[in-house]
Amino acid sequence: MEVLNTQQGSSFSEGLKRLLPGRKFLIATPYLWLLLFFLVPFAIVLKISFSEMIMAIPPYSSLVELVDETLSISINLGNYLFLAEDDMYIKAYFSSIQIAFNATLLCLLLGYPMAYAMARAPQHMQTTLLLLILLPSWTSFLIRIYAWMGILKNNGLINNLLMALGIIDDPIIMMNTNFAVYVGIVYAYLPFMVLPLYANLVKHDHSLLEASADLGARPWKTFLSVTLPLSKSGVIAGSMLVFIPAVGEFVIPELLGGPDTLMIGKVLWQEFFNNRDWPVASALAMVMLLLLIIPMALFHHYQSKELESSHDH
Amino acid sequence: MIRHLGKSLISAAIGCAMTLSPAVANGKTLNIYNWSDYIAEDTIANFEKETGIKVRYDVFDSNEVLEAKLLSGKSGYDIVVPSSDFMAKQIKAGVFKQLDKTKLSEWKNLDAELMALLETYDEGNKHSIPYLWGTTGIGYNPDLVNKYLGEEAPVDSWDLVFDEKYISKLNKCGVAFLNAPSEIMPAALRYLGLDPNSVNKGDYKKAEELLMKVRPHVTYFHSSRYISDLANGDICVAIGWSGDVLQASDRANEADNGVVVEYTIPKEGAGMWFDMLAIPKDAENIDEAYAFLNYLLKPEVIAEISNYVAYASPNKSSVALVDEEIRENPGIYPTEEAKKNLYVFAVLPPKVDRIINRSFTKVTTGQ
């Protein structure tokens, strides 16, 4: 928009600028983006969640009907009540949150040392290390999950190796278990943890560490009382980037998980496809969205607070 | 492997893919949505060569996925292949175009007896043509089953998968169930001596109890992965579709990996289904769709598909052209004895569907 403005005749563009300052356009862009790709789909899902299932195209009733010049609006709350009636849904939410939480913790435990080592590596190596973190993402996500199926299955790499070495006689069952789901999530989302952590850690002032050492703190103590608190926002950003997509993950539990892996993504799939019940599936999605918005709002709140406090310094 | 991968990618990427209608080039195009591993290798290429029509061929692995796409209104496909019981409901929802039989010169090849049977689903055969048919039975690896169960393994019975005594031991080598309530619940009902098409809630409760007992021993619920897993020896037993199991057997033979796969129609009886060719109402390439339907109705074309995918063809004139090995295989063309025990899937009221699906969700998730 701004580019367009500068190319116009000067008097016109100045007049326009006074009327519609380009800066506002720039600021409006992300809002427009959100409106189109978040709010509109959100409204559609919300609408479907209040309708009733029917066997037709589309497979749900319309909320607004005009019959004999009478406009009738019917809002069906039954889908939400249905979710409350059946404790499977609650269990699926909690189980998803638990799996995502554990996976996030594992990512943090693995990712922090990696990011720390990267940030402390010699300058010329850092780009290479960053590239190495990103390199696997050049292969399709699905192909990489399939590769894990080949590694973990009964007849796969690990079991065949262990059996060839005579360590085990029967294959260890790893595929189609929660273990495989954790492997998949941690593997797939680790870069999302490492990158924000690295971006944070690389900015740290080394003289602070020297000061801490001069004051007699051991390295471990320095880490706990200097590095870790300073990297808090990196930890939170990384954790959010892992946790939020992991809660709704469908592909990994579908391909690596077994019957005991209860995740909301799979339940949603079943509602949508097996039951053909788009309204209940939509209600399920709405509740999940709310559950995800809460941690996001907390994160946002925390970040803006931190920004304020850093301005105060 | 690559073929299997491609198909599973699609089943995994449901909803993301193909929401845009395909770009129509200058030439004639045709968009087909068929089951995975359900056509001969060169059928499409030959059709393209013969007619000059460019085909976009996509695959699914469950009726549910196809149905969701059809009900969303704009599938973008000109030919789809639902199973007969699903199709019956979709016809009521107004999903399909009525066929103009004057454009189907090869209609005469179809088995009249079978067509009469199919009127249960599509009155007057107005909307659909049967493509292939098969049964839902048990695929197994005799060597592995023998290893874990010994000689007395009941491989000719649903006991193998529905009796805790056996399945609990088979868990070590892997057991797969179709992720399709419409297939597994009727089989469980039949095993219990109940009507596989029951509309009685109590019957489904009993089927659910049976399945809940065996579910801890089920390795996974999935509707296409078992083909390659059986072929590679990654699982030893699967409730699966006849031709898919036989394809697994072929693949193991081709790979020469020492894995043997066999298919059995359990003695208690099994479900018999028909996959139907139909044209969605919003299809854009109608003439091309008819050209393809006529092509598939040709005895020599469908015979070759039967040979390749190991499913029986409803095309009477084609039977003589099918390889003897396929024609004589009781897993593909069941014996008269086995035929008596086969049941077809009825069209059930939506309320019963919901009960079946909830029970099945409980079985697959344990909740």
XYZ file of C-alpha atoms in Angstrom:
680
model
C 0.000 0.000 0.000
C 2.720 2.375 0.930
C 4.649 1.617 -2.211
C 1.539 2.345 -4.159
C 1.146 5.677 -2.398
C 4.637 6.866 -3.221
C 4.106 6.068 -6.867
C 1.047 8.273 -7.145
C 1.148 11.953 -7.986
C 2.517 13.891 -5.007
C -0.491 16.120 -4.334
C -2.849 13.147 -4.537
C -0.672 10.987 -2.383
C -0.277 13.693 0.210
C -4.003 14.204 0.279
C -4.443 10.502 0.677
C -1.817 10.375 3.366
C -3.681 12.959 5.353
C -6.851 10.963 4.953
C -5.490 7.456 5.308
C -1.985 7.440 6.673
C 0.052 4.527 5.269
C 1.166 3.542 8.714
C -2.356 2.587 9.570
C -2.495 0.341 6.541
C 0.677 -1.333 7.658
C -0.724 -1.919 11.100
C -4.013 -3.091 9.639
C -2.378 -5.827 7.573
C -1.815 -8.338 10.384
C -5.283 -7.619 11.723
C -6.765 -8.196 8.300
C -4.792 -11.397 8.081
C -6.116 -12.561 11.434
C -9.632 -11.568 10.489
C -9.543 -13.542 7.251
C -7.668 -16.628 8.331
C -8.554 -16.907 11.978
C -11.744 -15.077 12.815
C -13.771 -16.061 9.763
C -12.983 -19.799 10.005
C -13.520 -19.506 13.747
C -16.969 -18.024 13.165
C -17.842 -20.795 10.721
C -16.791 -23.501 13.177
C -18.707 -21.720 15.929
C -21.779 -21.631 13.725
C -21.580 -25.331 12.883
C -21.156 -26.166 16.562
C -24.636 -24.746 17.226
C -26.338 -26.657 14.424
C -27.751 -30.149 14.201
C -26.455 -33.113 12.291
C -28.439 -34.122 9.222
C -27.691 -36.394 6.286
C -27.386 -33.867 3.491
C -24.945 -31.548 1.780
C -23.639 -29.975 3.983
C -24.270 -32.459 6.808
C -25.575 -29.930 9.340
C -28.718 -27.851 9.657
C -28.691 -24.131 9.054
C -29.174 -21.824 12.026
C -31.273 -19.252 10.262
C -34.366 -20.170 8.336
C -36.917 -18.078 6.534
C -40.212 -19.927 6.349
C -43.452 -18.131 5.453
C -41.885 -14.745 6.043
C -40.929 -15.815 9.523
C -37.284 -15.641 10.345
C -36.435 -18.343 12.806
C -33.074 -18.748 14.415
C -32.363 -22.016 16.137
C -29.325 -22.424 18.293
C -28.645 -25.934 19.407
C -26.623 -26.195 22.606
C -26.995 -29.959 22.570
C -23.546 -30.538 21.116
C -21.827 -28.874 24.059
C -24.042 -30.684 26.538
C -23.240 -33.902 24.710
C -19.526 -33.290 25.308
C -20.180 -32.847 29.008
C -22.285 -35.997 29.224
C -19.630 -38.294 27.894
C -16.452 -38.336 29.942
C -14.401 -39.627 27.034
C -13.985 -36.089 25.749
C -12.704 -34.710 29.042
C -10.317 -37.629 29.299
C -9.113 -37.028 25.761
C -8.450 -33.334 26.540
C -6.517 -34.141 29.674
C -4.616 -36.952 28.065
C -3.646 -34.659 25.143
C -2.542 -31.942 27.532
C -0.556 -34.422 29.579
C 1.197 -35.908 26.561
C 1.932 -32.429 25.204
C 3.217 -31.268 28.596
C 5.533 -34.240 29.020
C 6.783 -33.889 25.472
C 7.437 -30.175 26.047
C 9.409 -30.964 29.174
C 11.468 -33.545 27.302
C 12.083 -31.063 24.499
C 13.227 -28.498 27.050
C 15.594 -30.932 28.759
C 17.085 -31.950 25.426
C 16.869 -28.588 23.718
C 18.364 -26.373 26.423
C 21.819 -27.970 26.428
C 21.772 -27.987 22.637
C 20.870 -24.311 22.421
C 23.389 -23.465 25.139
C 26.194 -25.287 23.350
C 25.267 -23.556 20.108
C 25.234 -20.123 21.692
C 28.653 -20.750 23.251
C 30.206 -22.247 20.118
C 32.736 -20.176 18.174
C 31.062 -17.565 16.006
C 31.987 -19.183 12.687
C 30.455 -22.508 13.727
C 27.131 -21.141 14.887
C 25.682 -20.807 11.396
C 26.660 -24.388 10.621
C 25.094 -25.617 13.845
C 21.897 -23.685 13.135
C 21.803 -25.206 9.684
C 22.182 -28.676 11.183
C 19.174 -28.077 13.417
C 17.105 -26.972 10.442
C 18.413 -29.493 7.957
C 16.028 -32.376 8.822
C 13.072 -30.069 8.181
C 14.017 -30.021 4.517
C 12.574 -33.531 4.306
C 8.804 -33.717 4.544
C 7.497 -34.071 8.080
C 5.463 -37.134 7.077
C 8.434 -38.895 5.530
C 10.387 -38.371 8.734
C 7.555 -39.867 10.817
C 7.454 -42.804 8.426
C 11.180 -43.222 8.948
C 10.510 -43.562 12.671
C 7.985 -46.300 11.908
C 10.787 -48.135 10.135
C 13.103 -47.664 13.097
C 10.679 -48.595 15.872
C 8.588 -51.412 14.427
C 8.860 -55.055 15.510
C 10.731 -55.888 12.363
C 12.574 -52.573 12.369
C 16.072 -51.251 12.738
C 16.384 -51.341 16.537
C 14.724 -54.716 17.077
C 16.581 -56.389 14.231
C 19.887 -55.066 15.525
C 19.215 -56.186 19.090
C 18.025 -59.593 17.903
C 21.023 -60.030 15.589
C 23.306 -59.271 18.528
C 21.424 -61.852 20.571
C 20.463 -59.344 23.273
C 16.749 -60.085 22.929
C 14.799 -63.023 21.509
C 11.414 -61.427 20.966
C 11.085 -57.928 19.573
C 10.545 -55.110 22.068
C 7.182 -53.592 21.234
C 7.790 -49.895 20.621
C 5.606 -49.067 17.638
C 1.962 -48.217 18.320
C 2.670 -47.223 21.918
C 2.760 -43.921 23.787
C 6.521 -44.243 23.829
C 6.571 -43.988 20.035
C 4.276 -40.960 20.212
C 6.718 -39.222 22.575
C 9.628 -40.059 20.317
C 7.715 -38.629 17.373
C 6.633 -35.407 19.075
C 9.978 -34.703 20.699
C 11.791 -35.413 17.462
C 9.459 -33.315 15.324
C 9.198 -30.311 17.645
C 12.732 -30.118 19.046
C 13.812 -27.399 16.569
C 10.931 -25.220 17.764
C 12.401 -25.420 21.249
C 16.044 -24.985 20.286
C 15.663 -21.971 18.006
C 13.989 -19.485 20.405
C 16.277 -20.674 23.193
C 19.322 -20.129 21.027
C 18.090 -16.700 19.946
C 17.789 -15.798 23.601
C 20.996 -17.357 24.897
C 23.193 -15.927 22.173
C 22.358 -12.396 23.329
C 23.550 -12.955 26.877
C 26.396 -10.767 28.042
C 29.355 -12.991 28.923
C 30.724 -10.459 31.339
C 27.823 -11.293 33.646
C 29.119 -14.839 33.904
C 32.606 -13.562 34.614
C 31.234 -11.261 37.283
C 29.373 -14.167 38.842
C 32.552 -16.249 38.814
C 34.549 -13.364 40.281
C 32.056 -13.206 43.103
C 32.810 -16.854 43.847
C 29.847 -18.636 42.282
C 30.494 -22.084 40.887
C 29.458 -22.694 37.243
C 26.311 -24.533 38.289
C 25.306 -21.759 40.648
C 26.029 -19.191 37.933
C 23.813 -21.105 35.546
C 20.942 -21.294 38.016
C 21.068 -17.704 39.219
C 22.231 -15.865 36.084
C 21.752 -17.749 32.808
C 18.503 -19.531 33.571
C 16.559 -16.491 34.835
C 17.815 -14.436 31.889
C 16.651 -17.083 29.436
C 13.160 -17.293 30.904
C 11.423 -15.704 27.954
C 13.242 -18.071 25.577
C 12.130 -21.034 27.668
C 8.540 -19.828 27.617
C 8.542 -19.072 23.893
C 10.051 -22.453 23.050
C 7.668 -24.285 25.365
C 4.637 -22.589 23.862
C 5.789 -23.353 20.330
C 6.059 -27.027 21.267
C 3.107 -27.374 23.620
C 0.378 -25.740 21.556
C 0.759 -27.717 18.325
C 1.495 -30.912 20.288
C -1.890 -30.772 22.082
C -3.782 -30.904 18.810
C -1.358 -33.250 17.082
C -3.093 -35.792 14.853
C -0.570 -37.267 12.453
C 1.964 -38.483 15.030
C -0.510 -40.347 17.281
C -2.287 -41.673 14.195
C 0.879 -43.120 12.672
C 2.993 -43.990 15.705
C 0.406 -44.377 18.473
C -1.672 -47.398 19.351
C -5.185 -47.951 20.647
C -4.157 -46.655 24.069
C -3.026 -43.291 22.776
C -5.962 -41.051 23.511
C -5.495 -37.649 21.930
C -8.065 -35.066 21.045
C -6.913 -34.909 17.421
C -7.891 -38.533 16.928
C -11.211 -38.100 18.742
C -11.980 -35.132 16.523
C -11.243 -37.231 13.484
C -13.604 -39.928 14.669
C -16.416 -37.463 15.331
C -15.947 -35.885 11.960
C -15.484 -38.983 9.839
C -16.901 -42.036 11.610
C -19.882 -40.308 13.186
C -20.221 -37.820 10.377
C -21.216 -35.436 13.170
C -19.744 -32.103 12.165
C -21.624 -30.156 14.855
C -20.190 -32.229 17.724
C -16.758 -32.167 16.079
C -17.011 -28.367 15.848
C -18.066 -28.056 19.487
C -15.098 -30.231 20.394
C -12.792 -27.973 18.403
C -14.229 -24.850 20.058
C -13.580 -26.216 23.522
C -10.065 -27.201 22.521
C -9.433 -23.719 21.171
C -10.511 -22.210 24.473
C -8.218 -24.575 26.319
C -5.318 -23.440 24.127
C -6.135 -19.751 24.276
C -5.699 -19.688 28.048
C -1.996 -20.620 28.021
C -1.473 -18.309 25.047
C -3.106 -15.421 26.851
C -0.943 -16.131 29.888
C 2.118 -16.117 27.687
C 1.143 -12.855 26.075
C 0.431 -11.299 29.436
C 3.793 -12.422 30.737
C 5.640 -11.143 27.696
C 4.085 -7.705 27.708
C 4.829 -7.446 31.420
C 8.438 -8.313 30.797
C 8.655 -5.766 28.002
C 7.350 -3.103 30.354
C 9.806 -4.001 33.065
C 12.715 -3.970 30.617
C 11.698 -0.444 29.597
C 11.810 0.568 33.210
C 15.485 -0.383 33.541
C 6.523 -49.243 -0.505
C 6.256 -45.958 -2.336
C 2.750 -46.788 -3.419
C 1.777 -47.559 0.117
C 3.455 -44.420 1.343
C 1.604 -42.242 -1.129
C -1.710 -43.682 -0.137
C -1.090 -43.315 3.535
C 0.047 -39.760 3.076
C -3.359 -39.070 1.697
C -5.148 -40.816 4.503
C -3.058 -38.852 6.955
C -3.448 -35.513 5.294
C -7.206 -35.694 5.202
C -8.921 -32.411 5.111
C -5.822 -30.537 4.039
C -5.755 -31.907 0.567
C -7.734 -31.171 -2.510
C -10.222 -28.648 -1.339
C -9.637 -26.631 -4.447
C -11.336 -27.799 -7.580
C -8.849 -29.058 -10.111
C -7.700 -26.786 -12.843
C -9.190 -27.822 -16.125
C -6.602 -27.701 -18.843
C -7.374 -27.277 -22.508
C -7.539 -31.013 -22.989
C -10.148 -33.283 -21.494
C -9.625 -34.290 -17.908
C -11.205 -36.722 -15.491
C -10.891 -36.770 -11.699
C -11.232 -40.159 -10.057
C -11.320 -40.919 -6.326
C -10.924 -44.625 -5.652
C -9.820 -46.923 -2.839
C -6.074 -47.371 -2.373
C -4.511 -50.344 -4.207
C -7.705 -50.931 -6.110
C -6.850 -50.815 -9.799
C -4.412 -52.553 -12.129
C -1.086 -50.819 -12.643
C -1.715 -49.850 -16.246
C -5.508 -49.342 -16.325
C -5.292 -45.568 -16.101
C -2.374 -45.303 -18.518
C -4.182 -47.473 -21.061
C -7.371 -45.446 -20.706
C -5.447 -42.212 -21.214
C -3.755 -43.618 -24.295
C -7.006 -44.850 -25.760
C -9.096 -41.756 -25.150
C -6.648 -38.871 -24.793
C -8.315 -37.943 -21.517
C -5.960 -36.829 -18.778
C -6.790 -38.590 -15.507
C -6.100 -37.328 -12.018
C -6.313 -40.368 -9.789
C -6.514 -40.002 -5.993
C -7.064 -42.636 -3.343
C -8.703 -43.043 0.074
C -8.759 -45.920 2.505
C -12.112 -45.592 4.216
C -15.729 -44.961 3.322
C -15.853 -42.370 6.069
C -13.222 -40.208 4.402
C -14.964 -40.382 1.057
C -18.306 -39.559 2.651
C -16.964 -36.496 4.444
C -15.630 -35.236 1.149
C -18.890 -35.857 -0.680
C -21.023 -34.245 2.012
C -18.914 -31.119 2.116
C -20.484 -30.369 -1.242
C -17.718 -29.858 -3.710
C -15.587 -32.954 -3.887
C -13.991 -32.026 -7.199
C -14.246 -35.612 -8.416
C -16.096 -37.004 -11.406
C -16.079 -40.629 -10.331
C -16.096 -41.962 -6.765
C -16.277 -45.503 -5.396
C -18.319 -45.807 -2.165
C -19.357 -49.167 -0.725
C -22.961 -50.086 -1.315
C -24.299 -49.509 2.227
C -22.665 -46.086 2.478
C -23.818 -45.225 -1.003
C -27.443 -45.974 -0.134
C -27.426 -43.163 2.442
C -25.508 -40.837 0.180
C -28.102 -41.337 -2.545
C -30.768 -40.208 -0.067
C -28.711 -37.141 0.759
C -28.744 -36.312 -2.936
C -25.063 -36.736 -3.571
C -25.143 -38.553 -6.896
C -26.298 -37.944 -10.432
C -28.691 -40.384 -12.047
C -26.912 -42.437 -14.668
C -27.971 -42.174 -18.270
C -27.892 -45.818 -19.240
C -28.132 -45.054 -22.943
C -24.575 -43.780 -22.630
C -23.436 -47.035 -21.057
C -23.231 -49.397 -24.013
C -21.411 -52.068 -22.012
C -24.047 -52.298 -19.243
C -25.168 -55.694 -20.637
C -22.018 -57.353 -19.267
C -23.135 -56.996 -15.663
C -24.401 -59.992 -13.717
C -28.199 -59.615 -13.666
C -28.595 -61.619 -10.468
C -26.151 -59.373 -8.655
C -27.787 -56.254 -10.032
C -31.110 -57.403 -8.568
C -29.428 -57.857 -5.183
C -27.956 -54.364 -5.408
C -31.384 -52.809 -5.806
C -31.603 -52.942 -2.008
C -29.112 -50.099 -2.015
C -29.941 -48.308 -5.237
C -33.476 -48.799 -6.467
C -33.539 -49.544 -10.173
C -29.716 -49.322 -10.253
C -30.223 -45.704 -11.170
C -27.104 -44.157 -9.691
C -24.405 -46.763 -9.638
C -22.491 -49.563 -11.278
C -20.783 -52.252 -9.197
C -17.002 -52.136 -9.559
C -15.714 -55.079 -7.549
C -16.855 -57.056 -4.569
C -15.209 -58.927 -1.760
C -15.471 -60.097 1.818
C -14.200 -58.946 5.207
C -12.329 -61.811 6.820
C -9.019 -62.664 8.424
C -5.555 -62.357 6.942
C -2.797 -64.194 8.747
C 0.797 -65.258 8.645
C 0.695 -69.045 9.205
C 4.322 -69.279 10.368
C 3.996 -66.586 13.025
C 0.557 -67.783 14.155
C 2.005 -71.261 14.463
C 4.954 -69.945 16.452
C 2.748 -68.266 19.064
C -0.319 -70.510 19.091
C 0.944 -73.887 17.936
C -0.806 -76.258 15.564
C -4.294 -75.926 17.006
C -4.656 -72.245 16.096
C -8.267 -71.696 14.940
C -7.355 -69.947 11.682
C -10.714 -70.801 10.114
C -12.722 -69.027 12.811
C -13.338 -65.583 14.310
C -12.047 -67.210 17.519
C -8.576 -66.250 16.341
C -9.251 -62.557 16.918
C -12.319 -62.475 19.172
C -11.282 -65.065 21.764
C -8.989 -63.582 24.404
C -7.240 -66.910 24.789
C -5.773 -66.656 21.295
C -5.439 -62.957 20.594
C -3.594 -62.338 23.861
C -0.778 -64.518 22.553
C -0.875 -63.085 19.054
C -0.291 -59.631 20.459
C 3.429 -60.429 20.502
C 3.578 -60.561 16.724
C 0.891 -57.948 16.100
C -2.841 -57.896 15.367
C -4.513 -55.244 13.216
C -8.222 -54.421 13.084
C -9.857 -52.332 10.381
C -10.603 -48.867 11.707
C -14.165 -49.153 10.445
C -17.088 -49.608 12.849
C -19.267 -50.665 9.915
C -17.044 -53.713 9.402
C -15.897 -54.745 12.866
C -19.197 -54.459 14.762
C -21.163 -56.741 12.377
C -18.358 -59.320 12.546
C -18.473 -59.235 16.363
C -22.272 -59.579 16.308
C -22.071 -62.530 13.949
C -19.441 -64.169 16.163
C -21.834 -63.835 19.115
C -24.587 -65.465 17.080
C -26.526 -62.196 16.768
C -27.848 -60.436 13.692
C -24.914 -58.628 12.053
C -27.328 -55.888 10.976
C -29.051 -55.615 14.322
C -30.964 -52.456 15.250
C -31.053 -53.491 18.884
C -28.988 -51.410 21.276
C -28.512 -54.361 23.622
C -26.859 -56.393 20.898
C -24.280 -53.656 20.355
C -23.615 -53.527 24.079
C -22.749 -57.223 23.911
C -20.515 -56.717 20.871
C -18.818 -53.827 22.677
C -18.161 -56.005 25.732
C -16.597 -58.649 23.530
C -14.403 -56.114 21.758
C -13.400 -54.378 25.003
C -12.029 -57.709 26.215
C -9.816 -58.135 23.171
C -8.833 -54.502 22.582
C -5.781 -54.510 24.879
C -4.299 -57.069 22.531
C -5.007 -55.182 19.310
C -1.822 -53.591 17.996
C -3.604 -50.917 15.992
C -6.840 -49.965 14.277
C -6.135 -48.886 10.729
C -7.687 -49.624 7.366
C -4.739 -49.851 5.004
C -1.478 -50.143 6.915
C -2.009 -53.866 7.450
C -1.294 -54.644 3.788
C 2.399 -53.819 3.948
C 2.693 -54.897 7.584
C 1.363 -58.370 6.748
C 3.631 -58.536 3.702
C 6.699 -57.600 5.758
C 5.851 -59.862 8.682
C 5.392 -56.860 10.993
C 2.016 -58.185 12.085
C 0.715 -61.747 12.060
C -3.071 -61.345 11.957
C -5.425 -58.728 10.537
C -9.151 -58.362 10.165
C -9.087 -57.125 6.608
C -10.600 -57.026 3.167
C -10.087 -60.156 1.058
C -8.245 -58.606 -1.854
C -6.036 -56.440 0.348
C -4.850 -59.510 2.239
C -4.227 -61.337 -1.026
C -2.277 -58.315 -2.276
C -0.155 -58.537 0.869
C 0.482 -62.165 -0.013
C 1.512 -61.188 -3.551
C 3.820 -58.481 -2.301
C 5.531 -60.879 0.075
C 6.001 -63.303 -2.833
C 7.438 -60.563 -5.007
C 9.786 -59.417 -2.268
C 10.773 -63.035 -1.717
C 11.168 -62.283 1.981
C 9.975 -65.678 3.165
C 6.716 -64.266 4.536
C 3.552 -66.224 3.752
C 0.146 -64.538 4.033
C -3.169 -66.340 3.809
C -6.799 -65.242 3.778
C -9.715 -67.029 5.351
C -13.466 -66.475 5.386
C -14.267 -67.495 8.970
C -16.624 -70.441 9.240
C -19.096 -68.407 11.320
C -19.621 -66.227 8.248
C -18.316 -62.912 7.024
C -19.511 -59.662 5.571
C -19.820 -59.330 1.822
C -19.628 -55.872 0.293
C -19.799 -54.197 -3.078
C -17.931 -51.119 -4.153
C -19.934 -48.956 -6.482
C -18.972 -46.514 -9.194
C -21.013 -43.322 -9.104
C -20.885 -39.772 -10.432
C -21.269 -36.933 -7.879
C -23.869 -34.308 -8.747
C -21.316 -31.540 -8.976
C -19.045 -33.469 -11.352
C -17.777 -31.320 -14.198
C -16.425 -33.836 -16.678
C -19.515 -35.897 -17.355
C -18.684 -37.230 -20.817
C -15.248 -38.264 -19.645
C -16.812 -39.998 -16.635
C -19.095 -42.027 -18.916
C -16.141 -42.885 -21.127
C -14.339 -44.262 -18.080
C -17.380 -46.197 -16.844
C -17.756 -47.813 -20.257
C -14.069 -48.602 -20.226
C -14.361 -50.338 -16.855
C -17.397 -52.278 -18.065
C -15.315 -53.901 -20.788
C -14.754 -57.549 -19.789
C -11.067 -57.557 -20.693
C -10.359 -54.385 -18.706
C -12.111 -55.392 -15.499
C -10.708 -58.956 -15.776
C -7.222 -57.513 -15.727
C -8.093 -55.406 -12.691
C -9.473 -58.514 -10.956
C -6.243 -60.323 -11.704
C -4.214 -57.522 -10.246
C -6.191 -56.563 -7.123
C -7.597 -60.025 -6.329
C -11.227 -58.964 -5.967
C -14.142 -60.569 -7.760
C -15.774 -58.721 -10.619
C -19.548 -58.339 -11.032
C -18.992 -58.433 -14.777
C -20.328 -61.794 -15.952
C -18.587 -61.701 -19.300
C -15.251 -61.103 -17.610
C -15.150 -64.199 -15.405
C -13.855 -66.438 -18.206
C -11.027 -63.950 -18.835
C -9.845 -63.900 -15.215
C -6.733 -65.958 -14.412
C -7.549 -69.442 -13.234
C -5.499 -68.867 -10.094
C -7.835 -66.011 -9.110
C -11.029 -67.651 -10.321
C -10.363 -70.815 -8.352
C -9.307 -69.015 -5.168
C -12.075 -69.521 -2.581
C -10.930 -66.314 -0.845
C -11.895 -64.327 -3.959
C -14.712 -66.363 -5.484
C -16.101 -68.110 -2.392
C -17.329 -71.702 -2.632
C -21.083 -72.287 -2.630
C -20.687 -73.578 0.916
C -18.977 -70.387 2.125
C -21.399 -68.204 0.182
C -24.270 -69.457 2.336
C -22.617 -67.955 5.388
C -21.932 -64.556 3.893
C -24.074 -61.646 4.979
C -24.564 -58.265 3.339
C -24.481 -54.927 5.182
C -27.890 -53.363 5.576
C -28.611 -49.647 5.595
C -29.167 -48.760 9.245
C -31.023 -45.781 10.727
C -28.791 -42.852 11.828
C -29.564 -43.514 15.487
C -28.184 -47.034 15.227
C -25.145 -45.672 13.373
C -24.464 -43.373 16.300
C -24.682 -46.295 18.771
C -22.335 -48.365 16.619
C -19.858 -45.535 16.277
C -19.882 -44.637 19.964
C -19.315 -48.267 20.893
C -16.497 -48.471 18.410
C -14.918 -45.262 19.667
C -14.991 -46.796 23.110
C -13.264 -49.848 21.718
C -10.568 -47.971 19.795
C -9.792 -45.462 22.542
C -10.607 -47.561 25.601
C -12.867 -44.770 26.869
